[in-house]
Amino acid sequence: MEDTVRPRELELPLQLQFAMRKAELEAQELTWDQLYAALLNLYHRRLIEWAAIKDILADENIELEFDIPTQLELAELAIMCQADEDDDDDDEDKYESVF
């Protein structure tokens, strides 16, 4: 089986770090359904942006292919995130039972 590829840590400019932290704090107050809808909305916007960039480049006679994740890759990512979440929950349960 292939090793999964994890995204590398990026160093963001300070203003984007503040925006990310604000988004993290706001996300803590959302339900899972709201988070799921927000993620799908964000993914949809990125696909539209990629298509627009590709059209602009095509108008300039520049051919560029984007590597858009397949449904299978997205499903594998979701499973990996759920497994990580389950591991985190198990660790929290251990610490709660000790105290």
C-alpha atoms as one frame of an Amber mdcrd trajectory, in Angstrom:
protein
   0.000   0.000   0.000   1.264   3.495  -0.788   2.201   5.872   1.978  -0.210
   8.739   2.301   1.078  12.167   1.482   0.680  14.765   4.179   0.654  18.469
   3.347   3.785  20.285   4.360   3.615  23.061   6.903   3.595  26.472   5.265
   4.803  29.631   6.900   2.048  32.201   6.465   2.447  35.964   6.551   1.345
  37.489   9.851  -1.962  38.836   8.540  -2.900  35.385   7.204  -1.927  33.816
  10.540  -4.403  36.148  12.246  -7.083  35.256   9.691  -6.434  31.528  10.209
  -6.658  31.895  13.991  -9.907  33.854  13.681 -11.323  31.127  11.405 -10.251
  28.443  13.907 -12.030  30.242  16.751 -15.189  30.702  14.686 -15.102  27.059
  13.551 -15.133  25.864  17.163 -18.636  27.300  17.522 -20.016  25.566  14.410
 -21.836  22.252  14.305 -20.476  19.376  12.193 -23.148  20.029   9.557 -22.165
  23.688   9.343 -18.468  22.775   9.088 -19.224  20.221   6.370 -21.253  22.785
   4.397 -18.506  25.399   4.792 -15.866  22.944   3.579 -17.915  21.999   0.525
 -18.540  25.672  -0.226 -14.829  26.420   0.009 -13.950  23.456  -2.205 -16.539
  24.579  -4.791 -15.100  28.111  -4.825 -11.578  26.766  -5.355 -12.731  24.630
  -8.297 -14.363  27.676  -9.879 -11.163  29.691  -9.344  -9.059  26.932 -10.922
 -11.385  26.804 -13.927 -11.229  30.600 -14.305  -7.420  30.607 -14.141  -7.267
  27.803 -16.679  -9.561  29.777 -19.033  -7.421  32.918 -18.663  -4.285  30.922
 -19.432  -5.975  29.253 -22.405  -6.835  32.714 -23.783  -3.115  33.496 -23.640
  -2.316  30.177 -25.405  -0.715  28.739 -22.265  -1.512  25.107 -21.564  -1.405
  24.134 -17.918  -2.996  21.132 -16.239  -4.054  21.236 -12.614  -3.986  18.148
 -10.453  -7.509  18.220  -9.052  -8.110  15.532  -6.425 -10.305  12.642  -7.478
 -13.312  11.442  -5.501 -11.229   8.487  -4.312  -8.455  10.762  -3.029 -11.021
  12.933  -1.229 -12.606   9.837   0.347  -9.170   8.626   1.514  -8.491  12.059
   3.013 -11.812  11.971   4.873 -11.047   8.499   6.254  -7.573   9.626   7.328
  -9.014  12.681   9.107 -11.634  10.554  10.873  -8.951   8.130  12.046  -6.868
  11.017  13.397  -9.947  12.402  15.138 -10.729   9.017  16.706  -7.153   8.765
  18.008  -7.433  12.226  19.552 -10.722  11.286  21.244  -9.151   8.138  22.717
  -6.259  10.155  24.149  -8.652  12.666  25.728 -10.684   9.854  27.307  -7.525
   8.437  28.929  -6.617  11.762  30.487 -10.153  12.465  31.676 -10.384   9.111
  33.449  -7.092   9.747  35.272  -8.275  13.037  36.722
